[in-house]
Short mmCIF file of C-alpha atoms in Angstrom, two decimals:
data_model
loop_
_atom_site.label_atom_id
_atom_site.label_comp_id
_atom_site.label_asym_id
_atom_site.label_seq_id
_atom_site.Cartn_x
_atom_site.Cartn_y
_atom_site.Cartn_z
CA MET A 148 14.58 6.48 -3.15
CA PRO A 149 11.65 5.66 -5.44
CA ASP A 150 8.67 7.96 -5.38
CA VAL A 151 6.48 6.30 -2.76
CA ALA A 152 3.13 7.55 -4.05
CA ASN A 153 3.71 6.55 -7.67
CA GLU A 154 5.12 3.16 -6.72
CA ILE A 155 2.21 2.33 -4.39
CA VAL A 156 -0.37 3.35 -6.98
CA LYS A 157 1.46 1.19 -9.54
CA ILE A 158 1.56 -1.79 -7.16
CA ILE A 159 -2.15 -1.47 -6.37
CA ALA A 160 -3.06 -1.08 -10.05
CA GLU A 161 -1.12 -4.23 -10.91
CA LYS A 162 -2.84 -6.11 -8.08
CA ILE A 163 -6.41 -5.12 -9.03
CA GLY A 164 -6.03 -5.26 -12.81
CA ASN A 165 -7.71 -3.06 -15.39
CA GLY A 166 -11.30 -3.53 -14.22
CA HIS A 167 -11.30 -0.64 -11.77
CA GLY A 168 -10.19 2.19 -14.05
CA ALA A 169 -7.91 5.02 -12.99
CA LEU A 170 -7.04 5.03 -9.31
CA LYS A 171 -7.49 8.14 -7.21
CA LEU A 172 -5.73 8.85 -3.93
CA SER A 173 -9.15 9.20 -2.31
CA ASP A 174 -10.17 5.64 -3.31
CA LYS A 175 -10.87 3.54 -0.24
CA LEU A 176 -8.83 0.37 -0.13
CA ASP A 177 -11.84 -1.72 0.88
CA THR A 178 -13.68 -0.76 -2.33
CA LEU A 179 -10.98 -1.89 -4.75
CA GLY A 180 -12.18 -5.48 -4.84
CA LEU A 181 -9.16 -7.04 -3.16
CA ASP A 182 -9.78 -10.27 -1.30
CA SER A 183 -7.97 -10.97 1.96
CA LEU A 184 -5.17 -12.92 0.27
CA GLN A 185 -4.56 -10.10 -2.20
CA VAL A 186 -4.42 -7.62 0.69
CA VAL A 187 -1.75 -9.73 2.40
CA GLU A 188 0.17 -10.02 -0.88
CA LEU A 189 -0.12 -6.25 -1.40
CA THR A 190 1.25 -5.66 2.08
CA PHE A 191 4.22 -7.95 1.47
CA VAL A 192 5.03 -6.35 -1.89
CA ILE A 193 4.97 -2.85 -0.39
CA GLU A 194 7.01 -3.90 2.64
CA GLU A 195 9.63 -5.54 0.43
CA LYS A 196 9.74 -2.66 -2.06
CA PHE A 197 10.33 -0.03 0.61
CA ASP A 198 12.10 -2.19 3.23
CA VAL A 199 9.52 -1.35 5.92
CA GLU A 200 7.07 -3.18 8.14
CA ILE A 201 3.51 -1.90 7.85
CA PRO A 202 1.97 -1.92 11.34
CA PHE A 203 -1.51 -3.01 10.34
CA ASN A 204 -3.28 -5.80 12.15
CA ALA A 205 -3.65 -9.19 10.53
CA ASN A 206 -6.65 -8.18 8.39
CA PHE A 207 -4.86 -4.99 7.19
CA ASP A 208 -7.55 -2.85 8.82
CA ILE A 209 -8.49 -1.36 5.45
CA GLU A 210 -11.92 -0.05 6.35
CA ALA A 211 -12.03 3.71 5.78
CA LYS A 212 -8.37 3.71 4.69
CA THR A 213 -7.61 5.37 1.39
CA ILE A 214 -4.73 5.00 -1.00
CA ALA A 215 -3.49 8.35 0.32
CA ASP A 216 -3.58 6.99 3.90
CA LEU A 217 -1.47 4.01 2.84
CA ILE A 218 1.00 6.27 1.03
CA GLN A 219 1.28 8.54 4.06
CA THR A 220 1.93 5.54 6.32
CA VAL A 221 4.63 4.15 4.05
CA GLU A 222 6.26 7.57 3.57
CA GLY A 223 6.44 7.95 7.35
CA LEU A 224 7.97 4.51 7.74
CA VAL A 225 10.53 5.19 5.01
CA ALA A 226 11.46 8.52 6.60
CA ALA A 227 11.86 6.88 10.01
CA ARG A 228 14.17 4.14 8.75
CA PRO A 229 17.66 4.40 10.14
CA SER A 230 20.03 5.58 7.46
CA VAL A 231 22.82 3.29 6.49
CA ALA A 232 26.16 5.05 6.43
#
C-alpha cells in the first residue's frame, strides 16, 4: 500500500503547482487556491488512487479542513476497506 500521507501531499502539490511553496500538514485546504473544479478533480484522483469513496458533500466541505484532516480521512477509509483474499 502506498504511503497515504506522502501520496496525498504529492497529489495536492501537483494540483496547485509551484506557486504555493512547500506544503505543510496544517495548511487549510481552502487556502491553497483550488477552485471548485480542481477540488472535484482532486477528490477523484485521491479516490481512484486509494480505491475509496471520500464522504464529503458536493462542495468537498473544505472549510477548516487541513491536509492532515484529509490524510486522516483517507487513511481511515483505506483501513476500513475489505481485504481481498
